PDB file of C-alpha atoms in Angstrom:
ATOM      1  CA  UNK A  42       5.459 -18.668  16.619  1.00 65.00           C
ATOM      2  CA  UNK A  43       2.905 -20.256  14.338  1.00 81.00           C
ATOM      3  CA  UNK A  44       0.990 -17.519  12.288  1.00 93.00           C
ATOM      4  CA  UNK A  45      -2.667 -17.724  11.534  1.00 96.00           C
ATOM      5  CA  UNK A  46      -3.571 -20.567   9.209  1.00 96.00           C
ATOM      6  CA  UNK A  47      -6.370 -21.305   7.389  1.00 97.00           C
ATOM      7  CA  UNK A  48      -7.828 -24.262   5.355  1.00 97.00           C
ATOM      8  CA  UNK A  49      -8.447 -24.851   2.414  1.00 97.00           C
ATOM      9  CA  UNK A  50      -6.360 -22.315   0.587  1.00 96.00           C
ATOM     10  CA  UNK A  51      -8.537 -22.750  -2.612  1.00 97.00           C
ATOM     11  CA  UNK A  52     -12.216 -24.204  -2.832  1.00 98.00           C
ATOM     12  CA  UNK A  53     -14.268 -24.654  -6.009  1.00 98.00           C
ATOM     13  CA  UNK A  54     -17.987 -25.285  -5.401  1.00 97.00           C
ATOM     14  CA  UNK A  55     -21.416 -25.478  -7.268  1.00 97.00           C
ATOM     15  CA  UNK A  56     -24.244 -22.887  -6.362  1.00 97.00           C
ATOM     16  CA  UNK A  57     -26.232 -24.581  -3.957  1.00 97.00           C
ATOM     17  CA  UNK A  58     -23.666 -26.395  -2.127  1.00 97.00           C
ATOM     18  CA  UNK A  59     -22.041 -26.020   1.357  1.00 98.00           C
ATOM     19  CA  UNK A  60     -18.648 -25.098   2.193  1.00 98.00           C
ATOM     20  CA  UNK A  61     -16.977 -24.886   5.628  1.00 98.00           C
ATOM     21  CA  UNK A  62     -13.612 -22.683   6.023  1.00 98.00           C
ATOM     22  CA  UNK A  63     -11.356 -23.127   8.782  1.00 98.00           C
ATOM     23  CA  UNK A  64      -9.432 -20.757  10.831  1.00 98.00           C
ATOM     24  CA  UNK A  65      -6.595 -21.640  13.344  1.00 97.00           C
ATOM     25  CA  UNK A  66      -5.501 -18.251  15.278  1.00 96.00           C
ATOM     26  CA  UNK A  67      -2.119 -17.601  16.828  1.00 95.00           C
ATOM     27  CA  UNK A  68      -1.949 -19.831  20.042  1.00 93.00           C
ATOM     28  CA  UNK A  69      -3.160 -17.408  23.058  1.00 91.00           C
ATOM     29  CA  UNK A  70      -5.302 -14.977  20.978  1.00 93.00           C
ATOM     30  CA  UNK A  71      -8.869 -14.503  22.394  1.00 92.00           C
ATOM     31  CA  UNK A  72      -9.999 -12.215  19.408  1.00 93.00           C
ATOM     32  CA  UNK A  73     -10.372 -13.911  16.137  1.00 95.00           C
ATOM     33  CA  UNK A  74     -11.880 -11.939  12.853  1.00 96.00           C
ATOM     34  CA  UNK A  75     -13.412 -13.085   9.610  1.00 97.00           C
ATOM     35  CA  UNK A  76     -13.049 -10.671   6.962  1.00 97.00           C
ATOM     36  CA  UNK A  77     -13.974 -11.109   2.932  1.00 97.00           C
ATOM     37  CA  UNK A  78     -12.718  -9.532  -0.418  1.00 95.00           C
ATOM     38  CA  UNK A  79     -14.738 -10.036  -3.322  1.00 94.00           C
ATOM     39  CA  UNK A  80     -13.176  -9.066  -6.514  1.00 88.00           C
ATOM     40  CA  UNK A  81     -12.430  -5.679  -7.309  1.00 85.00           C
ATOM     41  CA  UNK A  82     -13.364  -4.733  -3.737  1.00 91.00           C
ATOM     42  CA  UNK A  83     -11.990  -3.656  -0.622  1.00 93.00           C
ATOM     43  CA  UNK A  84     -11.372  -6.109   2.505  1.00 95.00           C
ATOM     44  CA  UNK A  85     -14.714  -6.067   4.261  1.00 95.00           C
ATOM     45  CA  UNK A  86     -15.366  -7.412   7.834  1.00 94.00           C
ATOM     46  CA  UNK A  87     -17.845 -10.139   8.653  1.00 96.00           C
ATOM     47  CA  UNK A  88     -17.507 -10.809  12.312  1.00 94.00           C
ATOM     48  CA  UNK A  89     -15.379 -10.691  15.515  1.00 94.00           C
ATOM     49  CA  UNK A  90     -14.993 -13.592  18.298  1.00 94.00           C
ATOM     50  CA  UNK A  91     -13.926 -13.037  21.724  1.00 92.00           C
ATOM     51  CA  UNK A  92     -13.021 -16.447  22.871  1.00 93.00           C
ATOM     52  CA  UNK A  93     -16.098 -18.449  22.026  1.00 94.00           C
ATOM     53  CA  UNK A  94     -18.580 -15.506  22.002  1.00 93.00           C
ATOM     54  CA  UNK A  95     -19.510 -13.641  19.056  1.00 93.00           C
ATOM     55  CA  UNK A  96     -18.626  -9.733  19.708  1.00 90.00           C
ATOM     56  CA  UNK A  97     -19.838  -8.340  16.586  1.00 91.00           C
ATOM     57  CA  UNK A  98     -21.421  -9.689  13.540  1.00 92.00           C
ATOM     58  CA  UNK A  99     -22.769  -6.943  12.346  1.00 91.00           C
ATOM     59  CA  UNK A 100     -20.720  -7.753   8.718  1.00 92.00           C
ATOM     60  CA  UNK A 101     -22.385 -10.887   8.075  1.00 95.00           C
ATOM     61  CA  UNK A 102     -23.931 -10.596   4.696  1.00 93.00           C
ATOM     62  CA  UNK A 103     -27.150 -12.788   5.509  1.00 93.00           C
ATOM     63  CA  UNK A 104     -28.344 -16.204   7.282  1.00 94.00           C
ATOM     64  CA  UNK A 105     -26.595 -18.398   4.763  1.00 97.00           C
ATOM     65  CA  UNK A 106     -23.414 -17.636   6.540  1.00 97.00           C
ATOM     66  CA  UNK A 107     -22.532 -19.332  10.040  1.00 97.00           C
ATOM     67  CA  UNK A 108     -19.593 -18.852  12.161  1.00 97.00           C
ATOM     68  CA  UNK A 109     -18.709 -20.763  15.181  1.00 97.00           C
ATOM     69  CA  UNK A 110     -15.890 -20.712  17.690  1.00 96.00           C
ATOM     70  CA  UNK A 111     -16.586 -23.825  19.975  1.00 86.00           C
ATOM     71  CA  UNK A 112     -14.134 -23.809  22.640  1.00 88.00           C
ATOM     72  CA  UNK A 113     -12.640 -20.675  22.046  1.00 86.00           C
ATOM     73  CA  UNK A 114      -9.743 -22.035  19.568  1.00 93.00           C
ATOM     74  CA  UNK A 115     -10.179 -22.534  16.121  1.00 97.00           C
ATOM     75  CA  UNK A 116     -13.326 -21.025  14.153  1.00 98.00           C
ATOM     76  CA  UNK A 117     -15.196 -22.191  11.197  1.00 98.00           C
ATOM     77  CA  UNK A 118     -17.365 -20.331   8.618  1.00 98.00           C
ATOM     78  CA  UNK A 119     -19.954 -22.228   6.819  1.00 98.00           C
ATOM     79  CA  UNK A 120     -21.913 -20.847   3.641  1.00 97.00           C
ATOM     80  CA  UNK A 121     -24.768 -23.059   3.117  1.00 97.00           C
ATOM     81  CA  UNK A 122     -26.289 -22.934   0.470  1.00 97.00           C
ATOM     82  CA  UNK A 123     -23.432 -21.011  -1.701  1.00 97.00           C
ATOM     83  CA  UNK A 124     -24.270 -18.300  -4.048  1.00 97.00           C
ATOM     84  CA  UNK A 125     -22.408 -17.032  -7.036  1.00 97.00           C
ATOM     85  CA  UNK A 126     -21.858 -13.643  -5.292  1.00 96.00           C
ATOM     86  CA  UNK A 127     -20.267 -15.401  -2.367  1.00 97.00           C
ATOM     87  CA  UNK A 128     -17.067 -15.951  -4.431  1.00 97.00           C
ATOM     88  CA  UNK A 129     -13.920 -14.244  -2.929  1.00 97.00           C
ATOM     89  CA  UNK A 130     -11.075 -14.419  -0.491  1.00 97.00           C
ATOM     90  CA  UNK A 131     -12.001 -15.213   3.079  1.00 98.00           C
ATOM     91  CA  UNK A 132      -9.561 -13.974   5.515  1.00 97.00           C
ATOM     92  CA  UNK A 133      -9.118 -14.736   9.122  1.00 97.00           C
ATOM     93  CA  UNK A 134      -7.359 -12.577  11.432  1.00 96.00           C
ATOM     94  CA  UNK A 135      -6.356 -12.612  15.298  1.00 95.00           C
ATOM     95  CA  UNK A 136      -5.233 -10.360  18.073  1.00 92.00           C
ATOM     96  CA  UNK A 137      -3.881 -10.874  21.481  1.00 88.00           C
ATOM     97  CA  UNK A 138      -5.954  -8.027  22.921  1.00 78.00           C
ATOM     98  CA  UNK A 139      -8.555  -6.119  20.871  1.00 70.00           C
ATOM     99  CA  UNK A 140      -6.840  -3.066  20.943  1.00 71.00           C
ATOM    100  CA  UNK A 141      -3.651  -4.608  19.290  1.00 79.00           C
ATOM    101  CA  UNK A 142      -3.050  -5.070  15.623  1.00 88.00           C
ATOM    102  CA  UNK A 143      -4.748  -8.102  14.013  1.00 92.00           C
ATOM    103  CA  UNK A 144      -2.522 -10.737  12.176  1.00 94.00           C
ATOM    104  CA  UNK A 145      -3.897 -12.321   9.301  1.00 96.00           C
ATOM    105  CA  UNK A 146      -3.871 -15.656   7.866  1.00 96.00           C
ATOM    106  CA  UNK A 147      -3.290 -16.054   3.964  1.00 95.00           C
ATOM    107  CA  UNK A 148      -7.054 -16.632   3.144  1.00 96.00           C
ATOM    108  CA  UNK A 149      -9.330 -19.041   1.446  1.00 97.00           C
ATOM    109  CA  UNK A 150     -10.057 -18.360  -2.016  1.00 97.00           C
ATOM    110  CA  UNK A 151     -13.801 -19.227  -2.563  1.00 98.00           C
ATOM    111  CA  UNK A 152     -15.077 -19.771  -5.923  1.00 97.00           C
ATOM    112  CA  UNK A 153     -19.119 -20.756  -6.588  1.00 97.00           C
ATOM    113  CA  UNK A 154     -19.778 -21.682  -9.950  1.00 97.00           C
TER     114      UNK A 154
ATOM    115  CA  UNK B   9     -19.857   4.245   8.376  1.00 55.00           C
ATOM    116  CA  UNK B  10     -16.619   4.951   7.084  1.00 67.00           C
ATOM    117  CA  UNK B  11     -15.055   6.033   3.488  1.00 88.00           C
ATOM    118  CA  UNK B  12     -11.310   5.374   2.910  1.00 95.00           C
ATOM    119  CA  UNK B  13      -9.599   6.572  -0.084  1.00 96.00           C
ATOM    120  CA  UNK B  14      -5.891   5.738  -1.333  1.00 97.00           C
ATOM    121  CA  UNK B  15      -4.459   5.603  -5.063  1.00 97.00           C
ATOM    122  CA  UNK B  16      -5.383   2.800  -6.881  1.00 96.00           C
ATOM    123  CA  UNK B  17      -1.642   2.372  -8.276  1.00 97.00           C
ATOM    124  CA  UNK B  18       1.841   3.946  -7.729  1.00 98.00           C
ATOM    125  CA  UNK B  19       5.215   3.273  -9.514  1.00 98.00           C
ATOM    126  CA  UNK B  20       8.576   4.238  -7.900  1.00 97.00           C
ATOM    127  CA  UNK B  21      12.162   3.588  -8.604  1.00 97.00           C
ATOM    128  CA  UNK B  22      14.412   1.272  -6.710  1.00 97.00           C
ATOM    129  CA  UNK B  23      16.407   3.277  -4.108  1.00 97.00           C
ATOM    130  CA  UNK B  24      13.738   6.062  -4.081  1.00 97.00           C
ATOM    131  CA  UNK B  25      11.323   7.373  -1.577  1.00 97.00           C
ATOM    132  CA  UNK B  26       7.603   7.072  -2.033  1.00 98.00           C
ATOM    133  CA  UNK B  27       4.838   8.295  -0.002  1.00 98.00           C
ATOM    134  CA  UNK B  28       1.166   6.618  -0.124  1.00 98.00           C
ATOM    135  CA  UNK B  29      -1.623   8.559   0.941  1.00 98.00           C
ATOM    136  CA  UNK B  30      -4.844   7.565   2.298  1.00 98.00           C
ATOM    137  CA  UNK B  31      -7.939   9.999   3.503  1.00 97.00           C
ATOM    138  CA  UNK B  32     -10.660   8.702   5.739  1.00 95.00           C
ATOM    139  CA  UNK B  33     -14.092   9.889   6.966  1.00 92.00           C
ATOM    140  CA  UNK B  34     -15.437   7.962   9.851  1.00 82.00           C
ATOM    141  CA  UNK B  35     -18.020   8.776  12.730  1.00 79.00           C
ATOM    142  CA  UNK B  36     -15.607   7.465  15.167  1.00 80.00           C
ATOM    143  CA  UNK B  37     -11.915   6.878  15.126  1.00 87.00           C
ATOM    144  CA  UNK B  38      -9.687   4.289  17.225  1.00 87.00           C
ATOM    145  CA  UNK B  39      -6.635   4.065  15.027  1.00 92.00           C
ATOM    146  CA  UNK B  40      -5.254   3.497  11.521  1.00 95.00           C
ATOM    147  CA  UNK B  41      -3.185   0.825  10.215  1.00 95.00           C
ATOM    148  CA  UNK B  42      -1.236   0.025   7.314  1.00 97.00           C
ATOM    149  CA  UNK B  43      -0.891  -3.560   5.852  1.00 97.00           C
ATOM    150  CA  UNK B  44       1.397  -4.943   3.077  1.00 97.00           C
ATOM    151  CA  UNK B  45       0.057  -7.818   1.048  1.00 96.00           C
ATOM    152  CA  UNK B  46       2.063  -9.718  -1.733  1.00 95.00           C
ATOM    153  CA  UNK B  47      -0.251 -11.461  -4.135  1.00 91.00           C
ATOM    154  CA  UNK B  48      -1.752 -14.452  -2.756  1.00 87.00           C
ATOM    155  CA  UNK B  49      -0.378 -14.007   0.717  1.00 91.00           C
ATOM    156  CA  UNK B  50      -1.792 -12.550   3.889  1.00 93.00           C
ATOM    157  CA  UNK B  51      -1.866  -9.028   4.770  1.00 95.00           C
ATOM    158  CA  UNK B  52       0.888  -7.897   6.739  1.00 95.00           C
ATOM    159  CA  UNK B  53       0.856  -5.354   9.946  1.00 94.00           C
ATOM    160  CA  UNK B  54       3.317  -2.621   9.004  1.00 95.00           C
ATOM    161  CA  UNK B  55       2.418   0.413  11.417  1.00 95.00           C
ATOM    162  CA  UNK B  56      -0.200   1.741  13.798  1.00 93.00           C
ATOM    163  CA  UNK B  57      -1.003   5.125  14.581  1.00 95.00           C
ATOM    164  CA  UNK B  58      -3.585   6.522  16.997  1.00 92.00           C
ATOM    165  CA  UNK B  59      -2.254   9.989  17.742  1.00 95.00           C
ATOM    166  CA  UNK B  60      -1.115  12.529  15.421  1.00 97.00           C
ATOM    167  CA  UNK B  61       2.428  12.348  14.361  1.00 97.00           C
ATOM    168  CA  UNK B  62       5.167  10.307  12.697  1.00 96.00           C
ATOM    169  CA  UNK B  63       5.887   6.673  13.812  1.00 94.00           C
ATOM    170  CA  UNK B  64       8.975   5.351  12.570  1.00 94.00           C
ATOM    171  CA  UNK B  65       9.957   1.733  11.943  1.00 90.00           C
ATOM    172  CA  UNK B  66      13.003   1.295  10.084  1.00 94.00           C
ATOM    173  CA  UNK B  67      12.569   2.093   6.031  1.00 96.00           C
ATOM    174  CA  UNK B  68       8.738   2.604   6.865  1.00 96.00           C
ATOM    175  CA  UNK B  69       7.055   5.520   8.451  1.00 97.00           C
ATOM    176  CA  UNK B  70       3.410   6.420   9.037  1.00 98.00           C
ATOM    177  CA  UNK B  71       1.735   9.548   9.555  1.00 98.00           C
ATOM    178  CA  UNK B  72      -1.465  10.720  10.913  1.00 98.00           C
ATOM    179  CA  UNK B  73      -3.452  13.829  11.109  1.00 97.00           C
ATOM    180  CA  UNK B  74      -6.764  13.248  13.006  1.00 95.00           C
ATOM    181  CA  UNK B  75      -8.462  16.670  11.954  1.00 94.00           C
ATOM    182  CA  UNK B  76      -7.686  16.077   8.332  1.00 95.00           C
ATOM    183  CA  UNK B  77      -8.481  12.663   8.416  1.00 95.00           C
ATOM    184  CA  UNK B  78      -5.359  11.970   6.712  1.00 96.00           C
ATOM    185  CA  UNK B  79      -2.616   9.653   6.978  1.00 98.00           C
ATOM    186  CA  UNK B  80       0.450   8.534   4.825  1.00 98.00           C
ATOM    187  CA  UNK B  81       2.909   5.630   4.745  1.00 98.00           C
ATOM    188  CA  UNK B  82       6.426   6.688   3.825  1.00 98.00           C
ATOM    189  CA  UNK B  83       8.820   3.722   2.378  1.00 98.00           C
ATOM    190  CA  UNK B  84      12.385   4.935   1.950  1.00 97.00           C
ATOM    191  CA  UNK B  85      15.474   3.352   0.148  1.00 97.00           C
ATOM    192  CA  UNK B  86      12.923   1.342  -1.717  1.00 98.00           C
ATOM    193  CA  UNK B  87      13.650  -2.544  -2.651  1.00 98.00           C
ATOM    194  CA  UNK B  88      12.247  -4.657  -5.465  1.00 97.00           C
ATOM    195  CA  UNK B  89      10.400  -6.999  -2.811  1.00 97.00           C
ATOM    196  CA  UNK B  90       8.564  -3.585  -1.791  1.00 98.00           C
ATOM    197  CA  UNK B  91       6.259  -4.264  -4.748  1.00 98.00           C
ATOM    198  CA  UNK B  92       3.185  -5.020  -2.814  1.00 98.00           C
ATOM    199  CA  UNK B  93      -0.425  -3.735  -2.205  1.00 97.00           C
ATOM    200  CA  UNK B  94      -0.283  -1.434   0.682  1.00 98.00           C
ATOM    201  CA  UNK B  95      -3.642  -1.510   2.583  1.00 97.00           C
ATOM    202  CA  UNK B  96      -5.104   1.369   4.624  1.00 97.00           C
ATOM    203  CA  UNK B  97      -7.325   0.472   7.473  1.00 95.00           C
ATOM    204  CA  UNK B  98      -9.138   2.204  10.367  1.00 94.00           C
ATOM    205  CA  UNK B  99     -10.479   1.221  13.390  1.00 91.00           C
ATOM    206  CA  UNK B 100     -13.832   2.502  14.508  1.00 81.00           C
ATOM    207  CA  UNK B 101     -14.419   3.521  17.920  1.00 71.00           C
ATOM    208  CA  UNK B 102     -17.569   2.196  19.634  1.00 66.00           C
ATOM    209  CA  UNK B 103     -18.352   0.007  22.476  1.00 56.00           C
ATOM    210  CA  UNK B 104     -17.611  -3.668  21.497  1.00 63.00           C
ATOM    211  CA  UNK B 105     -16.762  -2.813  17.980  1.00 68.00           C
ATOM    212  CA  UNK B 106     -12.973  -3.446  16.680  1.00 81.00           C
ATOM    213  CA  UNK B 107     -13.252  -4.364  13.297  1.00 87.00           C
ATOM    214  CA  UNK B 108     -10.922  -3.001  10.897  1.00 91.00           C
ATOM    215  CA  UNK B 109     -12.637  -0.927   7.486  1.00 92.00           C
ATOM    216  CA  UNK B 110     -10.118  -1.243   4.606  1.00 95.00           C
ATOM    217  CA  UNK B 111      -9.440   0.883   1.754  1.00 95.00           C
ATOM    218  CA  UNK B 112      -9.063  -0.791  -1.717  1.00 95.00           C
ATOM    219  CA  UNK B 113      -5.359  -0.549  -1.747  1.00 96.00           C
ATOM    220  CA  UNK B 114      -2.607   0.735  -3.405  1.00 98.00           C
ATOM    221  CA  UNK B 115      -0.596  -1.454  -5.927  1.00 97.00           C
ATOM    222  CA  UNK B 116       3.097  -0.179  -5.606  1.00 98.00           C
ATOM    223  CA  UNK B 117       5.409  -1.259  -8.401  1.00 98.00           C
ATOM    224  CA  UNK B 118       9.100  -0.844  -7.801  1.00 98.00           C
ATOM    225  CA  UNK B 119      11.052  -0.620 -11.116  1.00 97.00           C
ATOM    226  CA  UNK B 120      14.815  -0.926 -11.481  1.00 95.00           C
TER     227      UNK B 120
END
């Protein structure tokens, strides 16, 4: 069974540009989560999808971040326009039921210069 | 909100036992997770505790005391490949909220 995959693995963009990150959860997992780890800090929650619906987006830092999960399969996280403080590793995780363990992807390392 | 504390770094010898502690303060509690993360890789699920007591899974065990806001991860018969960061994460109780709140992680170095 394939795990959670994320694309790209690395992205370097300039301040003010737009970047879109993609996450493919484990097949059959209705729950999809986005997290972020900035340098020297802990992994922090961004939002949670159940199928195509946003269940909890309390961790989204501001309106420059837009997450979608059309069709309830893969998800995208768009940052527009990117700022320097957006640099970090963005993790996606999925779970079969919300009470089950979350399986993480390898992350996308985003560098904003 | 939640506050999770764990040691920043630990060093242990191959073949030995190491205990990584985690303390948490939360307004609600719905489970504690331990993840292992090798550099540049995905965090990998190790264990889950929601009730007090010890959960054993091979060389790894995890303990929880909800009244003390305390957990530990016990690694036995350490191997070099166990060198990694170990993340303690708490799931908060609350309607519709299943997010994990993570500690900063404990970097474990296993030496020969």
